[in-house]
């Protein structure tokens, strides 16, 4: 077993110079020759807390070249060693979860407890990936299963890496959702270029420290920083990249799929998850799921509950209880672990406000909220929302919960499926047979019965249909997506063959 023998606090300091963070190429933390940096502001108090490098195209080229040159060494590294490296990285993350969670809290305004648990959950993904990787295998198929082929042909299939994988994460889980790509990519034998989101870049930069310390050779894991709008297309379209694993908005994901050409893609995109609440639902389970699903991290989650479709027999009491609980949510400084904190930018607040204004102008009933201070938007519940209102279809990525009252299950299915998104759906009812039937009709990746939509546990498959994604994540599925089968066919001759007479076999 590898031992942890560093003062990692000092290592944390090594990737920055004052407020300026570096990018990582071939094991070295460097400043960009552009001389330009991008400021990172704390969304709560708007103070600049750090600056990241705005890398140039030439630096992208160099990084990708290094990653390509490192492929041979990494693929030759025994799987058992790659697994050991993931385990050691996970231990380091756990050890540093508090200070790193504190950085995460400052750069994206996530409540401190959730920020620390994001680091811990990422360590769990590294461990879980290491566990699963021990059973990565292949298969042997004898030829005689297929008409016209005999046992003198046999295929041996095993998995090989794809090459260089570009991992791009979103601002809302910048550590976890880049980590969930990096771990399977590396264990499968790929080298990696990570491009962190510009909001939320600092925390994932620390993967460079953890992985180096755990034993990843220089050049196998590299980090390019810069605005997606400036270097994103160049990175994605680069001929040196073999696969793009991306989490972010549907708009960016769809654009990226056009730029990427023939490269395999793994896309986790936006959602508009609907909670269908039938008359017989358990009220308290439903209320608790809706509150935590809609308002955790101020609604800035892909799998947030983004609309509720209640049946007539439960709608009034459900809305009343949801409003009661919404008014009890704590609001304010993420350092004090308030549920509702700042949205990532004031532009995002304007967008959310636009959705609320549109709904109110078109006749929705305001039950609570609709107040803003700085980047903090008060949690807002809207009743009597109709399908003519934007908030019925658009992803707010903020604390706004529309109730669209329905008359029957068929109407709920129709409204759910008319969305351009297809991430998850929820059904709350005691009638499991009916729930299962509705689940079969919903055009989404996952249906939750009597629970809020969520990503995870991380060994479950996770995917979106329509504009919500492409490909499937989850520990096993991610490793499979980031590797491919290699088939070797043995064509045997009669030489040395033992011939037995049995009357059935005729060549
Ligand atoms: P975003 O604006 O699409 O950005 C995501 C990432 O893409 C960032 O790293 C961004 O870099 C980069 N990027 C931007 N333009 C690019 C380009 N042309 N080429 C390559 N990369 C580019 O999304 P976000 O605001 O960070 O995240 C919120 C969205 O993510 C929501 O829609 C949410 O539903 C979705 N999301 C989905 C899941 C899921 O699992 N399905 C999970 C979390 C979030 P810059 O920051 O430098 O622009």
XYZ file of C-alpha atoms and ligand atoms in Angstrom:
555
model
C 0.000 0.000 0.000
C 1.218 3.531 -0.780
C 1.789 5.690 2.264
C 0.683 9.316 2.607
C 3.797 11.250 3.539
C 3.298 14.814 2.492
C 2.295 18.017 4.054
C -0.603 18.504 1.672
C -1.336 22.008 2.950
C 1.988 23.069 1.443
C 1.106 21.317 -1.798
C -2.147 23.283 -1.936
C -0.076 26.459 -1.826
C 2.150 25.291 -4.684
C -0.536 25.618 -7.337
C -0.957 29.333 -6.801
C 1.041 32.515 -6.592
C -0.872 34.941 -4.377
C -4.355 34.953 -5.912
C -3.171 33.570 -9.275
C -3.767 29.875 -9.860
C -1.763 28.010 -12.505
C -2.735 25.392 -15.064
C -1.149 21.920 -15.126
C 0.922 20.505 -17.957
C 3.223 17.496 -17.725
C 3.302 17.667 -13.930
C 4.222 21.383 -13.859
C 2.008 24.238 -12.650
C 2.413 27.043 -15.198
C 1.244 30.588 -15.945
C -0.290 31.191 -19.361
C 1.777 33.053 -21.946
C -1.421 35.028 -22.704
C -0.702 37.089 -19.574
C -4.486 37.077 -19.077
C -6.399 35.776 -16.081
C -10.073 35.257 -15.291
C -11.307 36.569 -11.910
C -13.271 34.200 -9.660
C -15.804 36.039 -7.501
C -17.519 34.805 -4.385
C -21.180 34.936 -5.515
C -22.322 35.818 -1.971
C -20.284 38.983 -1.383
C -18.979 39.474 -4.972
C -15.363 39.711 -3.756
C -12.633 38.406 -6.050
C -11.135 35.374 -4.304
C -8.773 34.104 -7.013
C -7.792 34.292 -10.665
C -7.290 31.458 -13.133
C -5.180 31.378 -16.267
C -6.759 32.147 -19.643
C -4.823 29.538 -21.641
C -4.018 29.976 -25.323
C -4.597 27.614 -28.230
C -0.882 26.890 -28.326
C -1.066 25.804 -24.676
C -4.044 23.584 -25.542
C -1.958 22.002 -28.335
C 0.961 21.421 -25.952
C -1.244 19.889 -23.281
C -2.883 17.517 -25.725
C 0.503 16.531 -27.181
C 1.800 15.718 -23.690
C -1.338 13.685 -22.936
C -0.865 11.741 -26.191
C 2.831 11.137 -25.513
C 1.902 9.789 -22.058
C -0.648 7.266 -23.314
C 1.809 4.447 -23.871
C 3.315 4.631 -20.385
C -0.097 4.809 -18.717
C -1.648 1.928 -20.622
C 1.388 -0.175 -19.700
C 0.876 0.641 -16.017
C -0.758 -2.450 -14.479
C -4.454 -2.095 -13.707
C -3.743 -3.010 -10.091
C -1.448 0.033 -9.847
C -4.041 2.360 -11.420
C -6.593 1.050 -8.913
C -4.193 1.674 -6.030
C -3.709 5.262 -7.243
C -7.473 5.899 -7.187
C -7.687 4.556 -3.649
C -4.851 6.756 -2.464
C -6.375 9.823 -4.162
C -9.647 9.083 -2.338
C -7.840 8.987 1.022
C -6.184 12.333 0.302
C -9.527 13.901 -0.670
C -11.108 12.735 2.570
C -8.169 14.116 4.547
C -8.554 17.513 2.872
C -12.363 17.592 2.614
C -12.794 20.482 5.040
C -10.311 23.017 3.639
C -11.267 22.094 0.099
C -14.987 22.290 0.916
C -14.316 25.741 2.278
C -12.797 26.835 -1.048
C -15.761 25.319 -2.884
C -18.204 27.159 -0.637
C -16.479 30.459 -1.389
C -16.241 30.037 -5.133
C -19.782 28.832 -5.904
C -21.755 29.798 -2.768
C -22.682 26.218 -1.847
C -23.746 25.703 1.793
C -20.649 24.577 3.677
C -21.977 21.150 4.712
C -22.978 20.300 1.135
C -19.621 21.600 -0.121
C -17.722 19.247 2.208
C -20.006 16.353 1.335
C -19.317 16.997 -2.370
C -15.630 16.304 -1.685
C -16.440 13.197 0.377
C -18.824 11.883 -2.264
C -16.136 12.303 -4.902
C -13.749 10.274 -2.734
C -16.481 7.603 -2.607
C -16.671 7.619 -6.416
C -12.897 7.128 -6.662
C -13.130 4.207 -4.195
C -16.184 2.744 -5.916
C -14.478 3.002 -9.304
C -11.399 1.277 -7.881
C -13.599 -1.511 -6.482
C -15.432 -2.063 -9.736
C -12.265 -1.898 -11.832
C -10.914 -5.036 -10.146
C -13.500 -6.979 -12.123
C -12.988 -5.343 -15.522
C -12.775 -8.301 -17.847
C -13.675 -9.562 -21.258
C -15.237 -12.640 -22.774
C -14.375 -15.596 -24.939
C -16.861 -16.741 -27.594
C -16.600 -20.043 -29.463
C -17.480 -19.848 -33.173
C -19.902 -22.798 -33.277
C -22.744 -20.830 -31.670
C -23.369 -19.291 -35.101
C -24.663 -21.259 -38.067
C -21.895 -22.198 -40.500
C -19.007 -21.588 -38.076
C -17.126 -24.262 -36.134
C -15.091 -24.374 -32.917
C -11.919 -23.715 -34.896
C -12.726 -19.981 -34.590
C -12.809 -18.285 -31.252
C -12.863 -14.635 -30.247
C -11.103 -13.228 -27.208
C -12.484 -9.821 -26.228
C -10.954 -7.483 -23.666
C -11.230 -3.741 -23.059
C -8.736 -1.090 -24.155
C -8.666 2.662 -23.474
C -9.891 5.193 -26.039
C -6.851 7.517 -25.793
C -7.070 11.101 -24.513
C -10.347 12.012 -22.792
C -11.466 15.625 -22.409
C -13.413 16.044 -19.146
C -15.526 19.201 -18.804
C -17.620 19.877 -15.694
C -20.346 22.388 -14.695
C -20.223 25.088 -12.008
C -22.760 23.495 -9.647
C -20.802 20.316 -8.821
C -17.404 21.287 -10.224
C -15.429 18.781 -8.140
C -17.832 15.848 -8.141
C -18.853 15.982 -11.775
C -15.308 16.256 -13.063
C -14.165 13.580 -10.591
C -16.878 11.211 -11.811
C -15.269 11.438 -15.252
C -11.599 11.488 -14.260
C -11.705 8.296 -12.147
C -13.208 5.981 -14.805
C -11.113 7.597 -17.555
C -7.835 6.990 -15.710
C -8.624 3.512 -14.421
C -9.552 2.420 -17.946
C -6.050 3.498 -19.058
C -6.842 6.807 -20.757
C -4.909 10.005 -20.264
C -6.937 13.085 -19.366
C -7.294 16.764 -20.157
C -9.596 18.439 -17.641
C -11.219 21.801 -18.385
C -12.918 23.038 -15.224
C -15.843 25.495 -15.357
C -14.704 29.090 -14.982
C -17.092 29.534 -12.030
C -15.922 26.738 -9.774
C -12.446 26.226 -11.256
C -10.352 26.344 -8.081
C -11.608 23.221 -6.315
C -11.090 20.848 -9.281
C -7.568 22.230 -9.842
C -6.699 20.273 -6.680
C -7.189 16.988 -8.542
C -3.732 17.788 -9.920
C -2.257 17.622 -6.409
C -4.170 14.522 -5.268
C -3.384 12.508 -8.388
C 0.275 13.479 -8.522
C 0.685 12.641 -4.842
C -1.089 9.325 -5.345
C 1.396 8.360 -8.072
C -0.035 9.413 -11.454
C 2.984 10.056 -13.702
C 3.468 13.569 -15.151
C 1.554 14.113 -18.390
C -1.173 11.544 -17.700
C -3.458 14.125 -16.078
C -3.375 17.736 -17.323
C -5.538 20.790 -16.691
C -6.362 23.588 -19.126
C -8.192 26.628 -17.769
C -9.973 29.367 -19.700
C -13.415 30.406 -20.789
C -15.406 27.756 -22.587
C -16.550 30.391 -25.070
C -12.900 31.076 -25.994
C -11.129 27.693 -25.946
C -14.041 25.219 -25.693
C -14.600 24.676 -29.421
C -10.880 24.408 -30.093
C -10.478 21.764 -27.369
C -13.558 19.775 -28.343
C -12.809 19.776 -32.053
C -9.092 18.982 -31.605
C -7.939 15.909 -33.499
C -5.807 14.852 -30.507
C -8.878 14.312 -28.317
C -10.453 10.849 -28.558
C -13.556 11.360 -26.419
C -15.445 14.199 -24.740
C -17.147 13.637 -21.370
C -19.231 16.715 -20.563
C -21.724 17.922 -17.965
C -23.414 21.264 -18.442
C -26.380 22.945 -20.067
C -28.251 21.399 -22.976
C -27.433 24.456 -25.077
C -23.666 23.998 -24.658
C -23.923 20.202 -24.947
C -25.826 20.336 -28.238
C -23.353 22.892 -29.616
C -20.419 20.764 -28.495
C -21.838 17.667 -30.209
C -21.682 19.520 -33.531
C -18.088 20.629 -32.980
C -16.890 17.196 -31.781
C -17.615 15.402 -35.066
C -17.070 11.620 -34.885
C -15.683 11.566 -31.328
C -17.600 9.468 -28.803
C -19.530 11.701 -26.417
C -20.864 11.328 -22.908
C -23.229 14.230 -22.244
C -25.086 14.985 -19.002
C -27.278 17.996 -19.686
C -30.212 19.975 -18.346
C -33.531 18.770 -16.960
C -37.086 19.800 -16.107
C -37.960 16.970 -13.727
C -41.685 16.742 -12.951
C -43.157 15.312 -9.733
C -46.542 13.694 -10.433
C -48.522 13.558 -7.183
C -51.545 11.247 -7.126
C -54.449 11.648 -4.675
C -53.336 8.781 -2.415
C -49.707 9.977 -1.977
C -48.215 10.059 1.535
C -48.352 13.800 2.194
C -45.301 14.125 4.447
C -42.996 11.974 2.277
C -44.098 13.986 -0.749
C -43.664 17.390 0.928
C -40.190 16.522 2.276
C -39.050 15.190 -1.103
C -40.363 18.252 -2.944
C -38.805 20.741 -0.531
C -35.359 19.200 -0.505
C -35.562 18.334 -4.222
C -36.600 21.820 -5.303
C -34.588 24.047 -2.982
C -31.301 22.354 -2.020
C -28.420 24.520 -3.242
C -31.074 27.095 -4.187
C -32.392 24.880 -6.987
C -29.084 24.907 -8.876
C -29.159 21.166 -9.541
C -29.778 19.276 -12.773
C -32.069 16.830 -10.946
C -33.914 19.458 -8.905
C -37.700 19.083 -8.729
C -38.567 21.689 -11.369
C -42.366 21.362 -11.558
C -45.092 19.621 -9.567
C -48.176 18.095 -11.186
C -50.726 17.369 -8.417
C -54.105 15.638 -8.809
C -57.245 17.538 -7.637
C -57.757 15.495 -4.431
C -54.370 16.421 -2.961
C -53.417 19.713 -4.654
C -54.732 22.199 -2.046
C -53.291 20.508 1.031
C -49.998 19.694 -0.736
C -49.449 23.292 -1.837
C -50.369 24.595 1.612
C -47.782 22.296 3.297
C -45.105 23.031 0.677
C -45.576 26.783 1.161
C -45.398 26.365 4.949
C -42.092 24.481 4.695
C -40.707 26.827 2.048
C -41.233 29.792 4.368
C -39.173 27.948 7.028
C -36.092 27.550 4.811
C -33.014 29.374 6.060
C -31.695 32.082 3.755
C -28.304 33.797 3.694
C -24.579 33.179 4.046
C -23.444 29.733 2.736
C -20.754 29.721 5.447
C -23.600 29.463 7.981
C -25.030 26.541 6.045
C -28.244 28.260 4.942
C -30.274 26.241 2.445
C -30.939 29.238 0.218
C -27.813 31.146 -0.752
C -26.680 33.193 -3.727
C -27.220 32.146 -7.325
C -23.987 31.887 -9.269
C -24.319 35.232 -11.127
C -26.615 38.238 -11.151
C -27.369 37.425 -14.813
C -28.804 34.099 -13.632
C -30.944 35.982 -11.062
C -32.299 38.177 -13.879
C -33.210 35.080 -15.860
C -35.042 33.499 -12.910
C -36.856 36.783 -12.239
C -37.937 36.843 -15.910
C -39.579 33.428 -15.498
C -41.430 34.554 -12.358
C -42.586 37.827 -13.981
C -43.810 36.009 -17.103
C -45.838 33.535 -14.992
C -47.377 36.286 -12.836
C -48.281 38.374 -15.886
C -50.043 35.345 -17.385
C -52.126 34.695 -14.254
C -50.114 32.393 -11.950
C -50.713 32.820 -8.197
C -47.717 33.835 -6.076
C -47.749 31.765 -2.863
C -44.423 32.970 -1.401
C -41.070 34.442 -2.404
C -40.449 36.765 -5.368
C -37.893 38.807 -3.476
C -34.223 39.420 -4.278
C -31.234 40.837 -2.421
C -27.913 40.801 -4.263
C -27.606 37.324 -5.785
C -30.028 35.788 -3.283
C -33.485 34.962 -4.612
C -36.100 34.025 -2.012
C -37.627 30.581 -2.621
C -40.712 31.148 -4.735
C -43.788 28.920 -5.078
C -46.213 29.550 -7.943
C -49.696 27.975 -8.123
C -52.071 27.713 -11.094
C -49.186 27.658 -13.566
C -50.337 26.776 -17.087
C -48.565 25.351 -20.108
C -48.625 28.825 -21.715
C -46.082 30.048 -19.148
C -42.314 29.780 -19.713
C -41.743 28.394 -16.210
C -43.698 25.265 -17.201
C -40.950 24.365 -19.706
C -37.700 26.240 -19.032
C -35.044 25.164 -16.529
C -34.760 28.030 -13.981
C -31.614 26.802 -12.164
C -32.876 28.822 -9.211
C -35.352 28.462 -6.313
C -38.657 28.610 -8.222
C -41.265 25.873 -7.977
C -44.301 25.904 -10.297
C -47.431 23.845 -9.537
C -49.350 22.800 -12.645
C -52.636 21.273 -11.451
C -53.734 18.189 -13.411
C -57.002 16.265 -13.719
C -55.692 12.740 -14.395
C -52.598 10.598 -14.921
C -52.854 10.821 -18.724
C -52.579 14.613 -18.557
C -49.577 14.323 -16.231
C -47.812 11.981 -18.637
C -48.568 14.296 -21.580
C -47.212 17.409 -19.828
C -44.146 15.515 -18.589
C -43.356 14.142 -22.028
C -43.922 17.371 -23.957
C -40.728 18.751 -22.403
C -37.580 18.989 -24.534
C -35.817 17.451 -21.514
C -35.897 13.836 -20.314
C -33.652 13.527 -17.273
C -35.802 12.126 -14.444
C -39.439 11.931 -13.372
C -41.136 11.273 -10.022
C -44.419 9.625 -9.046
C -45.834 9.885 -5.521
C -48.559 7.337 -4.736
C -49.310 4.302 -2.571
C -50.510 2.455 -5.682
C -47.331 0.770 -6.854
C -48.991 -0.949 -9.833
C -50.223 2.372 -11.185
C -46.857 3.997 -10.434
C -45.091 1.309 -12.445
C -47.466 1.789 -15.368
C -46.966 5.564 -15.380
C -43.197 5.045 -15.072
C -43.235 3.008 -18.267
C -44.862 5.919 -20.137
C -42.427 8.646 -19.044
C -39.741 9.529 -21.600
C -36.926 10.050 -19.103
C -33.699 8.320 -18.085
C -34.873 7.440 -14.553
C -38.213 7.441 -12.729
C -38.237 7.773 -8.947
C -41.228 6.286 -7.145
C -41.957 8.005 -3.813
C -38.639 9.833 -3.758
C -37.039 12.992 -5.165
C -35.067 12.865 -8.382
C -31.356 12.549 -7.805
C -28.073 11.487 -9.327
C -26.909 8.424 -7.521
C -26.112 6.326 -5.676
C -23.194 6.546 -8.037
C -23.153 2.905 -9.071
C -26.678 3.217 -10.516
C -26.872 4.014 -14.237
C -27.496 7.734 -14.793
C -28.673 9.126 -18.118
C -30.945 11.583 -19.842
C -33.099 11.207 -22.949
C -33.863 13.892 -25.569
C -31.989 17.152 -24.788
C -30.937 15.858 -21.349
C -28.010 13.805 -22.519
C -26.232 11.158 -24.514
C -24.685 7.949 -23.201
C -24.872 6.521 -19.702
C -22.824 7.325 -16.602
C -22.596 5.484 -13.294
C -19.435 3.706 -12.215
C -19.735 0.576 -14.371
C -21.300 2.359 -17.351
C -18.708 5.160 -17.271
C -15.797 2.725 -17.394
C -17.472 0.947 -20.297
C -18.103 4.256 -22.107
C -14.469 5.267 -21.693
C -13.038 2.052 -23.088
C -13.838 -0.143 -26.043
C -13.766 -3.847 -26.754
C -10.683 -5.186 -28.526
C -11.358 -8.447 -30.312
C -8.688 -10.982 -31.193
C -9.908 -13.926 -33.266
C -8.042 -17.229 -33.088
C -8.329 -19.257 -36.306
C -7.244 -22.769 -35.299
C -6.099 -25.455 -37.715
C -6.667 -29.198 -37.778
C -3.092 -29.609 -36.494
C -3.219 -31.504 -33.205
C -7.008 -31.707 -33.211
C -8.523 -34.734 -31.477
C -11.187 -36.301 -33.737
C -14.080 -38.139 -32.095
C -16.848 -40.006 -33.956
C -20.267 -39.139 -32.541
C -22.518 -39.219 -35.582
C -24.149 -35.805 -35.110
C -21.186 -33.606 -35.973
C -20.534 -33.265 -39.674
C -18.061 -30.771 -40.946
P -22.587 25.510 -19.086
O -22.680 26.966 -19.119
O -23.102 24.740 -20.249
O -21.046 25.164 -18.819
C -20.610 23.852 -18.573
C -19.155 23.723 -18.938
O -18.987 23.865 -20.335
C -18.251 24.788 -18.296
O -17.038 24.168 -17.938
C -18.049 25.765 -19.444
O -16.862 26.511 -19.313
C -17.956 24.796 -20.591
N -18.170 25.376 -21.926
C -18.851 26.493 -22.257
N -18.827 26.650 -23.608
C -18.133 25.612 -24.116
C -17.757 25.205 -25.436
N -18.098 25.915 -26.518
N -17.039 24.071 -25.582
C -16.680 23.338 -24.516
N -16.993 23.680 -23.236
C -17.722 24.799 -23.045
O -23.352 24.906 -17.799
P -23.270 25.404 -16.292
O -24.021 26.690 -16.176
O -21.884 25.325 -15.787
O -24.088 24.246 -15.546
C -25.474 24.279 -15.383
C -26.132 23.336 -16.387
O -25.577 22.041 -16.250
C -27.620 23.167 -16.133
O -28.298 23.168 -17.349
C -27.718 21.802 -15.468
O -28.961 21.170 -15.629
C -26.610 21.070 -16.159
N -26.167 19.963 -15.310
C -26.501 18.693 -15.699
C -26.159 17.625 -14.887
C -26.534 16.227 -15.268
O -26.001 15.324 -14.657
N -27.396 16.005 -16.237
C -25.463 17.842 -13.704
C -25.126 19.145 -13.350
C -25.476 20.199 -14.176
P -16.925 28.036 -18.783
O -17.409 27.934 -17.380
O -15.517 28.469 -18.904
O -17.878 28.759 -19.672
